[in-house]
Amino acid sequence: YGNFRQIHKNKNYSEMLREWTKEFGKTYGYFEGHLPVIVTSDLEFIQEVFIKQSTNFSARKKANLNRKENDPSSNLFTSTKSRWKRMRMIMNPTFSSAKLRELGPILVNCADRLIDVLNKEGDAEINVSQYFKRFTMDSIWNCAFGVDINMQYEKENLYFKKCEEIFLRTLELSFVEILGVLFHEFKELILEYLIIIMSILAKFIDPKKLIPFIWLNEKVQEIVEIREKDKSIKRKDYIQLLIDSRLEDCSIDLFENKKFLSSLEIKANLILFMLAGYETTSTALSYSSHVLATHPDEQLRLHDEISSVFGNDLSLINSDSVQELKYLDWFVKEVLRYYPIGNSVVARRCTKKTTIKGIDIPVDTPIAVDVMSIHFDADLWGPQDPNEFYPPRHEVKRNPLAFMAFGNGPRNCIGMKFALIELKIALVKLIMSYEILPAANKSKELQYEEGVVRFPKNGVKIFLKKRIQ
C-alpha cells in the first residue's frame, strides 16, 4: 500500500499532507502502492507545474480506478492533451458572464425555495447541511438540464438519494479500488472489466436498485434523448450547448481539436457537472453558515452591506448585483481559504518527462498540492494571523497561487464563476431572512472527514431566527 492505507484510514488527507510538510519540508514524496507521488507547497514549483510547464502536466492525477485516455466516455476532468482542449473550448461559453446572467433568475428562484423550505421549520435549531445539498442539486438540475425534479420540497426524492449515495461511496474503498492502488499500471483495465460486468448485471436488476452511478447515467441519457428528439425545446442551458456541438459518433476523431462532442462525451460531461457542483458548493455554504453563527460581527457587517445596496427590495438580487458586494466577496474567499474543500483534486500528472528545481519527474508521476499549508502560510497571508478568520486580508493583492480553492492555470475549475454566484445569491437570501445563531451546546470547532471533498463530519448545526422585515 505504501502510504496509501495511512492516508485513507486517517480520512483527512489535507491534514496528513500538512503534517508531513511540517516534517519533511515544502516538497517531498510518498507512495500510493508502488506509485511515487510528489507533494509540494512551494509556489515556484507549483508555477512550473500549473502554468509555465502546463503542457508537460496536461493531465489530472489518476483516480484509484481510471478510464483509458481513448475511452469514448471520458469527460473534461479525465481527458488529456488535445482532447481536453477541444472539450474546454466548447464548454467555456457556458460559464461566461453573459451566460451566467441568463442563469441568474434560476439561481435566485432556487434560493427562494431554500428560504421557503427553511421557513417551514420556523425558528429552529437545524442541521443546515442537508438543506444546502438539496439547494445546490436543485440549482444544477435546473441550470444544466432545464429539469425541475422538486429536489428541495420532496423529502424522499430519488434523484437526491442516488446522488448522495454516490458521494458517500467516495469515502470507502471498494475491493476493486484497492486493486487499482496496488496495481496502478492496470487500473484502466480493471475499470474496463468492472464496467462490462456492471452493464451485464444491469439488464437483470430493477433500475432503482442499480449502483447509483449507473442509475444516474441512465437518467441523464433519458434527458439527453428527450432533448435531441424534441427540437421545439430550445433552452439556453448547459445541455443545449453540448447537444448543439454534437457530431455523429462515426465521424469524430476523439483527439482532433474541432468544436464537436460525441454523444458519450455529452453524457459524461453532464454527469461531471452535476457531481462536481453538488457537494463542493453545498459544503462551502455549510462552512459559511458555521462562520456566520460563530462570528456575529461578520454577520452584522454583511447584513449592513447587503441592506445598504438592496434595502428591503430583495427583487434586486441577481447575478450582477451580488458582485457589487465587496465585503461579501472577501467573506466568501476567506471561507474558501480557511476551509478549502476539493484539496485532493488540486493535482496534476506529468505527461512529458521534465525537471523542476533539480527534481527529475518521469511521465505519469502525480504532483499533489498541499493546499492547507499554502492557505495557512503566514508569509503568504500575513500580516494578520492566517489562523484567524479575517475577510479584509483579501483586499490586498496576493500571489494568485496562494489561493488554490479552484486550482490554477489552464485546467482550473471551469465552474468557478457559477459556483461563486450561486454561493453569493444563497448567502444574501439567507442573511437577509435570518439571524444565524450557534446551536445550543455546540462546539465552535468542527470535525472533518475527507474523500474527494473535505466536509464537516456531522454537518453544521445552527439556530435560525427569522428577521422582522
CSV table of C-alpha atoms in Angstrom, one decimal, residues 34-222:
chain,number,residue,atom,x,y,z
A,34,HIS,CA,4.4,1.5,-5.5
A,35,LEU,CA,3.5,4.7,-7.4
A,36,PRO,CA,5.6,7.7,-6.2
A,37,VAL,CA,3.6,10.9,-5.7
A,38,ILE,CA,5.3,14.3,-5.3
A,39,VAL,CA,3.7,16.7,-2.8
A,40,THR,CA,4.5,20.4,-2.8
A,41,SER,CA,3.5,23.7,-1.2
A,42,ASP,CA,6.4,25.6,-2.9
A,43,LEU,CA,4.8,28.3,-5.1
A,44,GLU,CA,7.7,28.3,-7.5
A,45,PHE,CA,7.4,24.6,-8.1
A,46,ILE,CA,3.6,24.9,-8.5
A,47,GLN,CA,4.0,27.7,-11.0
A,48,GLU,CA,6.2,25.4,-13.2
A,49,VAL,CA,3.6,22.6,-13.0
A,50,PHE,CA,0.4,24.6,-13.3
A,51,ILE,CA,1.5,27.4,-15.6
A,52,LYS,CA,4.9,27.6,-17.1
A,53,GLN,CA,5.2,23.9,-18.0
A,54,SER,CA,1.5,23.2,-18.0
A,55,THR,CA,1.8,21.4,-21.4
A,56,ASN,CA,4.1,18.9,-19.6
A,57,PHE,CA,1.5,18.4,-17.0
A,58,SER,CA,-1.6,18.3,-19.1
A,59,ALA,CA,-3.5,15.6,-17.2
A,60,ARG,CA,-5.1,15.2,-13.8
A,61,LYS,CA,-3.8,12.8,-11.2
A,62,LYS,CA,-5.4,9.5,-11.9
A,63,ALA,CA,-8.2,8.2,-9.6
A,64,ASN,CA,-7.9,4.7,-7.9
A,65,LEU,CA,-9.8,3.4,-11.0
A,66,ASN,CA,-9.3,5.3,-14.2
A,67,ARG,CA,-10.6,5.3,-17.8
A,68,LYS,CA,-8.2,4.8,-20.7
A,69,GLU,CA,-7.2,8.0,-22.4
A,70,ASN,CA,-9.0,7.0,-25.6
A,71,ASP,CA,-12.2,5.9,-23.7
A,72,PRO,CA,-15.2,7.3,-25.6
A,73,SER,CA,-16.8,8.2,-22.2
A,74,SER,CA,-14.0,10.4,-20.9
A,75,ASN,CA,-15.0,13.8,-19.6
A,76,LEU,CA,-13.3,17.2,-19.2
A,77,PHE,CA,-11.8,16.2,-15.9
A,78,THR,CA,-10.3,12.9,-17.1
A,79,SER,CA,-9.3,13.8,-20.6
A,80,THR,CA,-5.9,15.0,-21.6
A,81,LYS,CA,-4.0,17.0,-24.2
A,82,SER,CA,-5.8,17.9,-27.4
A,83,ARG,CA,-9.0,16.1,-26.4
A,84,TRP,CA,-9.2,18.2,-23.2
A,85,LYS,CA,-8.5,21.4,-25.2
A,86,ARG,CA,-11.4,20.5,-27.6
A,87,MET,CA,-13.8,19.9,-24.7
A,88,ARG,CA,-12.7,23.0,-22.7
A,89,MET,CA,-13.1,25.2,-25.8
A,90,ILE,CA,-16.7,24.0,-26.3
A,91,MET,CA,-17.7,24.3,-22.7
A,92,ASN,CA,-16.1,27.7,-21.8
A,93,PRO,CA,-19.0,29.8,-23.2
A,94,THR,CA,-21.4,28.1,-20.8
A,95,PHE,CA,-19.6,29.8,-17.9
A,96,SER,CA,-19.2,33.3,-19.5
A,97,SER,CA,-20.6,36.3,-17.7
A,98,ALA,CA,-23.4,36.6,-20.3
A,99,LYS,CA,-24.5,33.0,-19.8
A,100,LEU,CA,-24.4,33.3,-16.0
A,101,ARG,CA,-26.6,36.4,-16.3
A,102,GLU,CA,-29.2,34.3,-18.1
A,103,LEU,CA,-29.0,31.6,-15.4
A,104,GLY,CA,-29.2,34.2,-12.6
A,105,PRO,CA,-33.0,34.2,-12.3
A,106,ILE,CA,-33.0,30.4,-12.0
A,107,LEU,CA,-30.4,30.5,-9.2
A,108,VAL,CA,-32.5,33.2,-7.4
A,109,ASN,CA,-35.6,31.0,-7.7
A,110,CYS,CA,-33.8,28.0,-6.2
A,111,ALA,CA,-32.5,30.2,-3.4
A,112,ASP,CA,-36.1,31.4,-2.7
A,113,ARG,CA,-37.2,27.8,-2.5
A,114,LEU,CA,-34.4,27.2,0.1
A,115,ILE,CA,-35.7,30.1,2.2
A,116,ASP,CA,-39.3,28.8,1.8
A,117,VAL,CA,-38.3,25.3,3.0
A,118,LEU,CA,-36.4,26.8,5.9
A,119,ASN,CA,-39.4,29.0,6.8
A,120,LYS,CA,-41.5,25.9,7.3
A,121,GLU,CA,-39.1,24.8,10.1
A,122,GLY,CA,-39.9,28.1,12.0
A,123,ASP,CA,-37.4,29.5,14.4
A,124,ALA,CA,-35.5,26.3,14.9
A,125,GLU,CA,-32.2,24.5,15.5
A,126,ILE,CA,-31.3,22.5,12.4
A,127,ASN,CA,-28.5,20.7,10.7
A,128,VAL,CA,-28.4,23.1,7.7
A,129,SER,CA,-26.0,20.9,5.6
A,130,GLN,CA,-28.8,18.7,4.2
A,131,TYR,CA,-30.8,21.8,3.1
A,132,PHE,CA,-27.8,23.2,1.3
A,133,LYS,CA,-27.2,19.9,-0.5
A,134,ARG,CA,-30.8,19.9,-1.9
A,135,PHE,CA,-30.4,23.6,-2.9
A,136,THR,CA,-27.2,23.0,-4.9
A,137,MET,CA,-28.6,19.9,-6.6
A,138,ASP,CA,-31.8,21.8,-7.4
A,139,SER,CA,-29.8,24.6,-8.9
A,140,ILE,CA,-27.7,22.2,-11.0
A,141,TRP,CA,-30.7,20.3,-12.4
A,142,ASN,CA,-32.5,23.5,-13.3
A,143,CYS,CA,-29.5,25.3,-14.8
A,144,ALA,CA,-27.8,22.4,-16.5
A,145,PHE,CA,-30.7,20.2,-17.6
A,146,GLY,CA,-33.7,22.6,-17.6
A,147,VAL,CA,-35.5,20.0,-15.4
A,148,ASP,CA,-37.3,20.7,-12.2
A,149,ILE,CA,-37.4,17.5,-10.1
A,150,ASN,CA,-38.7,19.0,-6.9
A,151,MET,CA,-35.5,18.3,-5.1
A,152,GLN,CA,-36.0,20.8,-2.2
A,153,TYR,CA,-39.6,20.1,-1.3
A,154,GLU,CA,-39.7,16.3,-1.7
A,155,LYS,CA,-38.1,14.6,1.3
A,156,GLU,CA,-37.8,11.2,-0.3
A,157,ASN,CA,-36.6,12.4,-3.7
A,158,LEU,CA,-34.9,9.5,-5.5
A,159,TYR,CA,-32.5,11.7,-7.5
A,160,PHE,CA,-31.2,13.3,-4.3
A,161,LYS,CA,-30.8,9.9,-2.6
A,162,LYS,CA,-28.9,8.4,-5.5
A,163,CYS,CA,-26.5,11.5,-5.7
A,164,GLU,CA,-25.9,11.3,-2.0
A,165,GLU,CA,-25.1,7.6,-2.3
A,166,ILE,CA,-22.5,8.3,-5.0
A,167,PHE,CA,-20.9,10.8,-2.7
A,168,LEU,CA,-20.9,8.5,0.3
A,169,ARG,CA,-19.2,5.8,-1.7
A,170,THR,CA,-16.2,8.0,-2.3
A,171,LEU,CA,-15.5,7.7,1.5
A,172,GLU,CA,-14.9,4.0,1.5
A,173,LEU,CA,-12.5,1.9,-0.7
A,174,SER,CA,-14.0,-1.0,-2.6
A,175,PHE,CA,-12.0,-4.1,-3.3
A,176,VAL,CA,-11.5,-3.2,-6.9
A,177,GLU,CA,-10.3,0.3,-5.9
A,178,ILE,CA,-7.7,-1.4,-3.6
A,179,LEU,CA,-6.6,-3.4,-6.6
A,180,GLY,CA,-6.3,-0.2,-8.6
A,181,VAL,CA,-3.9,1.2,-5.9
A,182,LEU,CA,-1.8,-2.0,-5.7
A,183,PHE,CA,-1.6,-2.5,-9.4
A,184,HIS,CA,-1.7,1.1,-10.7
A,185,GLU,CA,-0.4,0.0,-14.2
A,186,PHE,CA,-3.7,-1.9,-14.7
A,187,LYS,CA,-6.2,0.5,-13.1
A,188,GLU,CA,-7.7,1.3,-16.6
A,189,LEU,CA,-8.1,-2.4,-17.4
A,190,ILE,CA,-9.7,-3.1,-14.0
A,191,LEU,CA,-12.3,-0.4,-14.5
A,192,GLU,CA,-13.0,-1.5,-18.1
A,193,TYR,CA,-13.8,-5.0,-16.9
A,194,LEU,CA,-15.9,-3.7,-14.0
A,195,ILE,CA,-18.0,-1.5,-16.3
A,196,ILE,CA,-18.6,-4.6,-18.6
A,197,ILE,CA,-19.7,-6.7,-15.6
A,198,MET,CA,-22.0,-3.9,-14.2
A,199,SER,CA,-23.6,-3.4,-17.6
A,200,ILE,CA,-24.5,-7.0,-17.9
A,201,LEU,CA,-25.9,-7.1,-14.3
A,202,ALA,CA,-28.0,-4.0,-15.1
A,203,LYS,CA,-30.1,-6.0,-17.6
A,204,PHE,CA,-31.3,-8.3,-14.8
A,205,ILE,CA,-31.8,-5.8,-11.9
A,206,ASP,CA,-34.6,-3.4,-11.0
A,207,PRO,CA,-33.3,0.0,-12.2
A,208,LYS,CA,-33.9,1.6,-8.8
A,209,LYS,CA,-31.6,-1.0,-7.2
A,210,LEU,CA,-28.7,-0.4,-9.6
A,211,ILE,CA,-25.4,1.0,-8.4
A,212,PRO,CA,-26.2,4.8,-8.1
A,213,PHE,CA,-23.8,5.9,-10.7
A,214,ILE,CA,-25.3,3.6,-13.3
A,215,TRP,CA,-28.8,4.7,-12.3
A,216,LEU,CA,-27.8,8.3,-12.7
A,217,ASN,CA,-26.2,7.5,-16.0
A,218,GLU,CA,-29.4,6.1,-17.4
A,219,LYS,CA,-31.5,9.1,-16.2
A,220,VAL,CA,-29.1,11.6,-17.9
A,221,GLN,CA,-29.3,9.5,-21.1
A,222,GLU,CA,-33.1,9.7,-21.0
